[in-house]
PDB file of C-alpha atoms in Angstrom:
ATOM      1  CA  MET A   1     117.434 111.597 138.025  1.00 58.00           C
ATOM      2  CA  PRO A   2     116.755 108.191 136.503  1.00 69.00           C
ATOM      3  CA  ILE A   3     113.673 106.238 137.758  1.00 81.00           C
ATOM      4  CA  ILE A   4     115.286 102.836 137.417  1.00 86.00           C
ATOM      5  CA  ALA A   5     118.433 101.401 139.059  1.00 87.00           C
ATOM      6  CA  PRO A   6     121.785 101.913 137.210  1.00 89.00           C
ATOM      7  CA  ILE A   7     122.399  99.457 134.512  1.00 91.00           C
ATOM      8  CA  PRO A   8     125.975  98.139 134.307  1.00 92.00           C
ATOM      9  CA  ARG A   9     127.944  98.767 131.234  1.00 94.00           C
ATOM     10  CA  GLY A  10     128.134  95.225 130.130  1.00 93.00           C
ATOM     11  CA  GLU A  11     124.552  94.633 130.638  1.00 93.00           C
ATOM     12  CA  ARG A  12     123.745  97.864 128.507  1.00 93.00           C
ATOM     13  CA  ARG A  13     126.018  96.413 125.805  1.00 95.00           C
ATOM     14  CA  LEU A  14     124.201  93.104 125.781  1.00 94.00           C
ATOM     15  CA  MET A  15     120.848  95.054 125.584  1.00 94.00           C
ATOM     16  CA  GLN A  16     122.311  97.041 122.571  1.00 94.00           C
ATOM     17  CA  LYS A  17     123.283  93.814 120.645  1.00 95.00           C
ATOM     18  CA  ALA A  18     119.800  92.394 121.494  1.00 94.00           C
ATOM     19  CA  ILE A  19     118.207  95.373 119.853  1.00 94.00           C
ATOM     20  CA  HIS A  20     120.249  95.114 116.747  1.00 94.00           C
ATOM     21  CA  LYS A  21     119.722  91.229 116.341  1.00 93.00           C
ATOM     22  CA  THR A  22     116.213  90.548 117.554  1.00 91.00           C
ATOM     23  CA  ARG A  23     113.271  90.280 115.009  1.00 91.00           C
ATOM     24  CA  ASP A  24     110.674  91.204 117.644  1.00 92.00           C
ATOM     25  CA  LYS A  25     110.141  94.791 117.404  1.00 92.00           C
ATOM     26  CA  ASN A  26     108.318  94.892 120.729  1.00 93.00           C
ATOM     27  CA  HIS A  27     111.214  93.418 122.494  1.00 94.00           C
ATOM     28  CA  ALA A  28     113.561  96.108 120.862  1.00 94.00           C
ATOM     29  CA  ARG A  29     111.165  98.969 122.107  1.00 95.00           C
ATOM     30  CA  ARG A  30     111.176  97.581 125.874  1.00 95.00           C
ATOM     31  CA  LEU A  31     115.056  97.490 125.678  1.00 95.00           C
ATOM     32  CA  THR A  32     115.295 100.853 124.179  1.00 96.00           C
ATOM     33  CA  ALA A  33     112.955 102.320 126.641  1.00 95.00           C
ATOM     34  CA  MET A  34     115.051 101.037 129.687  1.00 95.00           C
ATOM     35  CA  LEU A  35     118.277 102.418 127.790  1.00 95.00           C
ATOM     36  CA  MET A  36     116.593 105.856 127.548  1.00 94.00           C
ATOM     37  CA  LEU A  37     115.426 105.848 131.127  1.00 94.00           C
ATOM     38  CA  HIS A  38     119.030 104.934 132.061  1.00 93.00           C
ATOM     39  CA  ARG A  39     120.238 108.064 130.402  1.00 92.00           C
ATOM     40  CA  GLY A  40     117.996 110.169 132.612  1.00 91.00           C
ATOM     41  CA  GLU A  41     115.088 110.736 130.054  1.00 93.00           C
ATOM     42  CA  ARG A  42     111.542 111.148 131.433  1.00 93.00           C
ATOM     43  CA  VAL A  43     108.630 108.463 131.114  1.00 93.00           C
ATOM     44  CA  SER A  44     106.781 111.156 129.019  1.00 94.00           C
ATOM     45  CA  ASP A  45     109.695 111.568 126.444  1.00 94.00           C
ATOM     46  CA  VAL A  46     110.254 107.915 126.270  1.00 94.00           C
ATOM     47  CA  ALA A  47     106.510 107.315 125.530  1.00 94.00           C
ATOM     48  CA  ARG A  48     106.509 109.938 122.953  1.00 94.00           C
ATOM     49  CA  THR A  49     109.639 108.713 121.147  1.00 94.00           C
ATOM     50  CA  LEU A  50     108.600 105.162 121.100  1.00 94.00           C
ATOM     51  CA  CYS A  51     104.929 105.990 120.275  1.00 93.00           C
ATOM     52  CA  CYS A  52     103.422 104.066 123.050  1.00 93.00           C
ATOM     53  CA  ALA A  53     101.431 104.992 126.412  1.00 94.00           C
ATOM     54  CA  ARG A  54     103.042 106.088 129.611  1.00 94.00           C
ATOM     55  CA  SER A  55     101.208 103.143 131.277  1.00 95.00           C
ATOM     56  CA  SER A  56     103.165 100.757 128.810  1.00 95.00           C
ATOM     57  CA  VAL A  57     106.431 102.360 129.877  1.00 94.00           C
ATOM     58  CA  GLY A  58     105.628 101.936 133.504  1.00 94.00           C
ATOM     59  CA  ARG A  59     104.608  98.411 132.991  1.00 95.00           C
ATOM     60  CA  TRP A  60     108.022  97.730 131.371  1.00 95.00           C
ATOM     61  CA  ILE A  61     109.776  99.350 134.302  1.00 94.00           C
ATOM     62  CA  ASN A  62     108.196  96.950 136.696  1.00 94.00           C
ATOM     63  CA  TRP A  63     109.171  93.972 134.530  1.00 94.00           C
ATOM     64  CA  PHE A  64     112.740  95.039 134.147  1.00 93.00           C
ATOM     65  CA  THR A  65     112.814  95.945 138.017  1.00 92.00           C
ATOM     66  CA  HIS A  66     111.587  92.454 138.973  1.00 92.00           C
ATOM     67  CA  SER A  67     113.129  90.088 136.274  1.00 90.00           C
ATOM     68  CA  GLY A  68     115.875  92.057 134.468  1.00 90.00           C
ATOM     69  CA  ILE A  69     116.491  91.723 130.818  1.00 90.00           C
ATOM     70  CA  GLU A  70     114.746  88.428 130.604  1.00 91.00           C
ATOM     71  CA  GLY A  71     111.340  89.967 131.914  1.00 90.00           C
ATOM     72  CA  LEU A  72     111.404  92.203 128.855  1.00 92.00           C
ATOM     73  CA  LYS A  73     111.242  89.338 126.270  1.00 91.00           C
ATOM     74  CA  SER A  74     107.869  88.540 124.509  1.00 88.00           C
ATOM     75  CA  LEU A  75     105.991  85.613 125.309  1.00 83.00           C
ATOM     76  CA  PRO A  76     105.449  82.930 122.606  1.00 78.00           C
ATOM     77  CA  ALA A  77     102.298  83.705 120.626  1.00 76.00           C
ATOM     78  CA  GLY A  78      99.285  81.416 121.177  1.00 71.00           C
ATOM     79  CA  ARG A  79      98.523  79.176 123.888  1.00 71.00           C
ATOM     80  CA  SER A  80     101.052  76.665 125.217  1.00 69.00           C
ATOM     81  CA  ARG A  81     101.233  73.066 124.100  1.00 72.00           C
ATOM     82  CA  ARG A  82      98.662  70.818 125.929  1.00 75.00           C
ATOM     83  CA  TRP A  83     100.573  67.578 125.232  1.00 77.00           C
ATOM     84  CA  PRO A  84     104.191  66.419 125.928  1.00 82.00           C
ATOM     85  CA  PHE A  85     105.827  67.674 122.725  1.00 82.00           C
ATOM     86  CA  GLU A  86     109.186  66.245 122.969  1.00 86.00           C
ATOM     87  CA  HIS A  87     108.099  62.957 124.117  1.00 87.00           C
ATOM     88  CA  ILE A  88     105.497  62.437 121.259  1.00 88.00           C
ATOM     89  CA  CYS A  89     108.256  63.684 118.681  1.00 87.00           C
ATOM     90  CA  THR A  90     110.457  60.920 119.999  1.00 89.00           C
ATOM     91  CA  LEU A  91     107.679  58.466 119.735  1.00 89.00           C
ATOM     92  CA  LEU A  92     106.851  59.483 116.229  1.00 88.00           C
ATOM     93  CA  ARG A  93     110.731  58.975 115.011  1.00 88.00           C
ATOM     94  CA  GLU A  94     110.689  55.511 116.592  1.00 89.00           C
ATOM     95  CA  LEU A  95     107.187  54.505 115.269  1.00 89.00           C
ATOM     96  CA  ILE A  96     108.095  55.144 111.477  1.00 86.00           C
ATOM     97  CA  LYS A  97     111.067  52.782 111.901  1.00 88.00           C
ATOM     98  CA  HIS A  98     108.554  50.116 112.005  1.00 88.00           C
ATOM     99  CA  SER A  99     105.802  49.057 109.703  1.00 87.00           C
ATOM    100  CA  PRO A 100     102.130  49.412 110.730  1.00 88.00           C
ATOM    101  CA  GLY A 101     101.826  45.598 110.071  1.00 87.00           C
ATOM    102  CA  ASP A 102     104.221  45.275 113.093  1.00 89.00           C
ATOM    103  CA  PHE A 103     101.491  46.572 115.378  1.00 88.00           C
ATOM    104  CA  GLY A 104      98.915  44.533 113.779  1.00 87.00           C
ATOM    105  CA  TYR A 105      97.462  46.924 111.274  1.00 87.00           C
ATOM    106  CA  GLN A 106      96.604  45.958 107.676  1.00 84.00           C
ATOM    107  CA  ARG A 107      98.432  48.836 106.085  1.00 82.00           C
ATOM    108  CA  SER A 108     101.787  49.095 104.265  1.00 80.00           C
ATOM    109  CA  ARG A 109     102.421  52.783 105.144  1.00 82.00           C
ATOM    110  CA  TRP A 110     101.876  55.305 108.080  1.00 85.00           C
ATOM    111  CA  SER A 111      99.309  57.891 107.849  1.00 86.00           C
ATOM    112  CA  THR A 112      98.576  60.769 110.309  1.00 87.00           C
ATOM    113  CA  GLU A 113      95.343  59.242 111.420  1.00 90.00           C
ATOM    114  CA  LEU A 114      96.958  55.861 112.094  1.00 90.00           C
ATOM    115  CA  LEU A 115      99.922  57.630 113.937  1.00 90.00           C
ATOM    116  CA  ALA A 116      97.553  59.431 116.107  1.00 90.00           C
ATOM    117  CA  LEU A 117      95.633  56.393 116.795  1.00 92.00           C
ATOM    118  CA  LYS A 118      98.774  54.613 117.939  1.00 91.00           C
ATOM    119  CA  ILE A 119     100.041  57.649 120.024  1.00 89.00           C
ATOM    120  CA  ASN A 120      96.900  57.884 121.881  1.00 90.00           C
ATOM    121  CA  GLU A 121      96.987  54.208 122.645  1.00 90.00           C
ATOM    122  CA  ILE A 122     100.362  54.373 124.156  1.00 89.00           C
ATOM    123  CA  THR A 123     100.325  57.571 125.858  1.00 87.00           C
ATOM    124  CA  GLY A 124      96.589  57.915 126.785  1.00 86.00           C
ATOM    125  CA  CYS A 125      96.508  61.452 125.189  1.00 85.00           C
ATOM    126  CA  GLN A 126      93.592  62.506 122.858  1.00 86.00           C
ATOM    127  CA  LEU A 127      95.905  63.818 119.918  1.00 86.00           C
ATOM    128  CA  HIS A 128      94.188  64.589 116.802  1.00 89.00           C
ATOM    129  CA  ALA A 129      95.522  63.776 113.439  1.00 89.00           C
ATOM    130  CA  GLY A 130      95.983  67.349 112.327  1.00 89.00           C
ATOM    131  CA  THR A 131      98.169  68.120 115.410  1.00 87.00           C
ATOM    132  CA  VAL A 132     100.484  65.058 114.310  1.00 86.00           C
ATOM    133  CA  ARG A 133     100.566  66.539 110.788  1.00 87.00           C
ATOM    134  CA  ARG A 134     101.578  70.056 112.178  1.00 86.00           C
ATOM    135  CA  TRP A 135     104.251  68.409 114.450  1.00 84.00           C
ATOM    136  CA  LEU A 136     105.990  66.375 111.734  1.00 86.00           C
ATOM    137  CA  PRO A 137     108.545  69.064 110.680  1.00 86.00           C
ATOM    138  CA  SER A 138     109.560  69.821 114.283  1.00 82.00           C
ATOM    139  CA  ALA A 139     110.101  66.041 114.621  1.00 83.00           C
ATOM    140  CA  GLY A 140     112.323  65.869 111.527  1.00 84.00           C
ATOM    141  CA  LEU A 141     109.763  63.928 109.631  1.00 83.00           C
ATOM    142  CA  VAL A 142     108.754  64.895 106.067  1.00 78.00           C
ATOM    143  CA  TRP A 143     105.867  63.354 103.592  1.00 73.00           C
ATOM    144  CA  ARG A 144     107.676  61.880 100.734  1.00 68.00           C
ATOM    145  CA  ARG A 145     106.735  59.351  97.936  1.00 64.00           C
ATOM    146  CA  ALA A 146     109.149  56.549  97.153  1.00 58.00           C
ATOM    147  CA  ALA A 147     111.163  57.125  94.127  1.00 62.00           C
ATOM    148  CA  PRO A 148     110.565  54.466  91.571  1.00 61.00           C
ATOM    149  CA  THR A 149     114.127  53.542  90.718  1.00 61.00           C
ATOM    150  CA  LEU A 150     113.547  50.279  88.724  1.00 61.00           C
ATOM    151  CA  ARG A 151     117.012  49.307  87.670  1.00 66.00           C
ATOM    152  CA  ILE A 152     116.554  45.639  86.492  1.00 72.00           C
ATOM    153  CA  ARG A 153     114.556  44.869  83.199  1.00 78.00           C
ATOM    154  CA  ASP A 154     112.163  42.085  83.594  1.00 78.00           C
ATOM    155  CA  PRO A 155     113.696  39.322  81.356  1.00 84.00           C
ATOM    156  CA  HIS A 156     110.112  38.107  80.535  1.00 85.00           C
ATOM    157  CA  LYS A 157     108.555  41.444  79.765  1.00 85.00           C
ATOM    158  CA  ASP A 158     107.879  40.843  76.150  1.00 88.00           C
ATOM    159  CA  GLU A 159     106.309  37.632  76.623  1.00 89.00           C
ATOM    160  CA  LYS A 160     104.155  39.021  79.351  1.00 85.00           C
ATOM    161  CA  MET A 161     103.104  41.962  77.172  1.00 87.00           C
ATOM    162  CA  ALA A 162     102.208  39.658  74.337  1.00 89.00           C
ATOM    163  CA  VAL A 163      99.864  37.894  76.691  1.00 86.00           C
ATOM    164  CA  ILE A 164      98.489  41.151  77.869  1.00 84.00           C
ATOM    165  CA  HIS A 165      97.849  42.491  74.477  1.00 87.00           C
ATOM    166  CA  LYS A 166      96.162  39.350  73.330  1.00 87.00           C
ATOM    167  CA  ALA A 167      93.811  39.425  76.225  1.00 84.00           C
ATOM    168  CA  LEU A 168      93.059  43.150  75.578  1.00 84.00           C
ATOM    169  CA  ASP A 169      92.287  42.371  71.981  1.00 87.00           C
ATOM    170  CA  GLU A 170      90.131  39.518  72.981  1.00 85.00           C
ATOM    171  CA  CYS A 171      88.211  41.450  75.699  1.00 84.00           C
ATOM    172  CA  SER A 172      84.479  41.502  75.591  1.00 82.00           C
ATOM    173  CA  ALA A 173      81.387  41.329  77.755  1.00 81.00           C
ATOM    174  CA  GLU A 174      81.845  37.287  78.054  1.00 81.00           C
ATOM    175  CA  HIS A 175      85.493  37.595  78.576  1.00 78.00           C
ATOM    176  CA  PRO A 176      86.169  40.679  80.525  1.00 77.00           C
ATOM    177  CA  VAL A 177      89.652  41.922  81.792  1.00 73.00           C
ATOM    178  CA  PHE A 178      89.943  43.557  85.263  1.00 67.00           C
ATOM    179  CA  TYR A 179      92.865  45.591  86.426  1.00 63.00           C
ATOM    180  CA  GLU A 180      94.173  45.542  89.904  1.00 58.00           C
ATOM    181  CA  ASP A 181      96.549  47.795  91.792  1.00 48.00           C
ATOM    182  CA  GLU A 182     100.033  46.430  92.508  1.00 42.00           C
ATOM    183  CA  VAL A 183     100.151  47.584  95.982  1.00 38.00           C
ATOM    184  CA  ASP A 184     103.391  45.862  96.893  1.00 45.00           C
ATOM    185  CA  ILE A 185     105.307  48.580  94.980  1.00 47.00           C
ATOM    186  CA  HIS A 186     104.267  51.217  97.719  1.00 50.00           C
ATOM    187  CA  LEU A 187     104.126  54.391  95.646  1.00 52.00           C
ATOM    188  CA  ASN A 188     101.715  56.062  98.084  1.00 54.00           C
ATOM    189  CA  ARG A 189     103.077  58.861 100.142  1.00 56.00           C
ATOM    190  CA  GLY A 190     104.795  57.807 103.387  1.00 62.00           C
ATOM    191  CA  LEU A 191     106.758  59.376 106.389  1.00 64.00           C
ATOM    192  CA  THR A 192     110.595  59.270 106.388  1.00 63.00           C
ATOM    193  CA  LEU A 193     113.121  61.133 108.300  1.00 67.00           C
ATOM    194  CA  SER A 194     114.310  64.334 106.750  1.00 65.00           C
ATOM    195  CA  GLY A 195     117.190  63.983 104.486  1.00 61.00           C
ATOM    196  CA  THR A 196     116.682  60.218 103.642  1.00 64.00           C
ATOM    197  CA  LYS A 197     115.786  58.899 100.351  1.00 59.00           C
ATOM    198  CA  THR A 198     113.412  55.821  99.683  1.00 58.00           C
ATOM    199  CA  HIS A 199     113.630  53.667  96.598  1.00 54.00           C
ATOM    200  CA  VAL A 200     111.120  51.063  95.068  1.00 51.00           C
ATOM    201  CA  LYS A 201     112.334  47.538  94.465  1.00 50.00           C
ATOM    202  CA  GLN A 202     111.321  45.829  91.234  1.00 47.00           C
ATOM    203  CA  ARG A 203     109.320  42.737  91.763  1.00 47.00           C
ATOM    204  CA  PHE A 204     108.795  40.363  88.790  1.00 44.00           C
ATOM    205  CA  LEU A 205     105.459  38.641  88.339  1.00 44.00           C
ATOM    206  CA  PRO A 206     105.429  34.980  87.121  1.00 45.00           C
ATOM    207  CA  LEU A 207     103.470  34.199  84.027  1.00 41.00           C
ATOM    208  CA  THR A 208     100.220  33.400  85.882  1.00 41.00           C
ATOM    209  CA  PRO A 209      96.774  34.860  85.269  1.00 40.00           C
ATOM    210  CA  LEU A 210      98.106  38.053  87.322  1.00 38.00           C
ATOM    211  CA  LEU A 211     100.189  39.841  84.852  1.00 38.00           C
ATOM    212  CA  MET A 212     101.837  43.348  84.684  1.00 39.00           C
ATOM    213  CA  VAL A 213     100.483  45.814  82.388  1.00 42.00           C
ATOM    214  CA  SER A 214     103.079  48.693  82.782  1.00 40.00           C
ATOM    215  CA  ASP A 215     105.750  47.056  84.851  1.00 37.00           C
ATOM    216  CA  VAL A 216     104.970  49.742  87.577  1.00 35.00           C
ATOM    217  CA  LEU A 217     101.528  50.006  88.666  1.00 36.00           C
ATOM    218  CA  TRP A 218      98.855  47.850  86.924  1.00 40.00           C
ATOM    219  CA  SER A 219      98.328  44.189  86.510  1.00 41.00           C
ATOM    220  CA  PRO A 220      95.283  42.490  84.593  1.00 40.00           C
ATOM    221  CA  VAL A 221      93.499  39.585  86.010  1.00 41.00           C
ATOM    222  CA  LEU A 222      92.516  37.380  83.080  1.00 41.00           C
ATOM    223  CA  PRO A 223      89.332  35.289  83.458  1.00 42.00           C
ATOM    224  CA  ALA A 224      89.759  31.729  84.031  1.00 40.00           C
TER     225      ALA A 224
END
């Protein structure tokens, strides 16, 4: 005589489909144990077939009796999230629509440390930058560098390069040439929504002491 209540045919079919589709072998074992018990097999036979202890089968019977099929599902691995995950993911997507400069920061692009600082300021949480980085894929955000699609040729490039080469040829201890990052191009890694593409706009520099070396990254500062 079965030691569990009879399982309706429709519910048994759902259990069989779940066994075929689930990737959780422990969940499949629990469902299989209930179906075997429904057919009238003994607890000892079920435990021997599924390579588990009799106490485990008894525990599964209690779960199934009190909660049904849902009670046999495995709990998520690890501890539960401490912070409001959905709320923070929504906040992340809204923050990257703005520049850090809109909030008074002297940065051109967001970083996980800066995002954590701003989120903690808004929500009062104590979120770590590493946690923000782990949550980025779940929020639909990816790290991406801007593609340097420079489509317009600088009409004054030859003239600028001539001045640059002349300055480099005449470089000495008395007349040094210094190089400075062209930070306005924003080639640093940044946060964007998944599936979007960023571009770099070309910005021509006038014929002043601040000149372009490679038209992309570097500019020399000539001595006065």
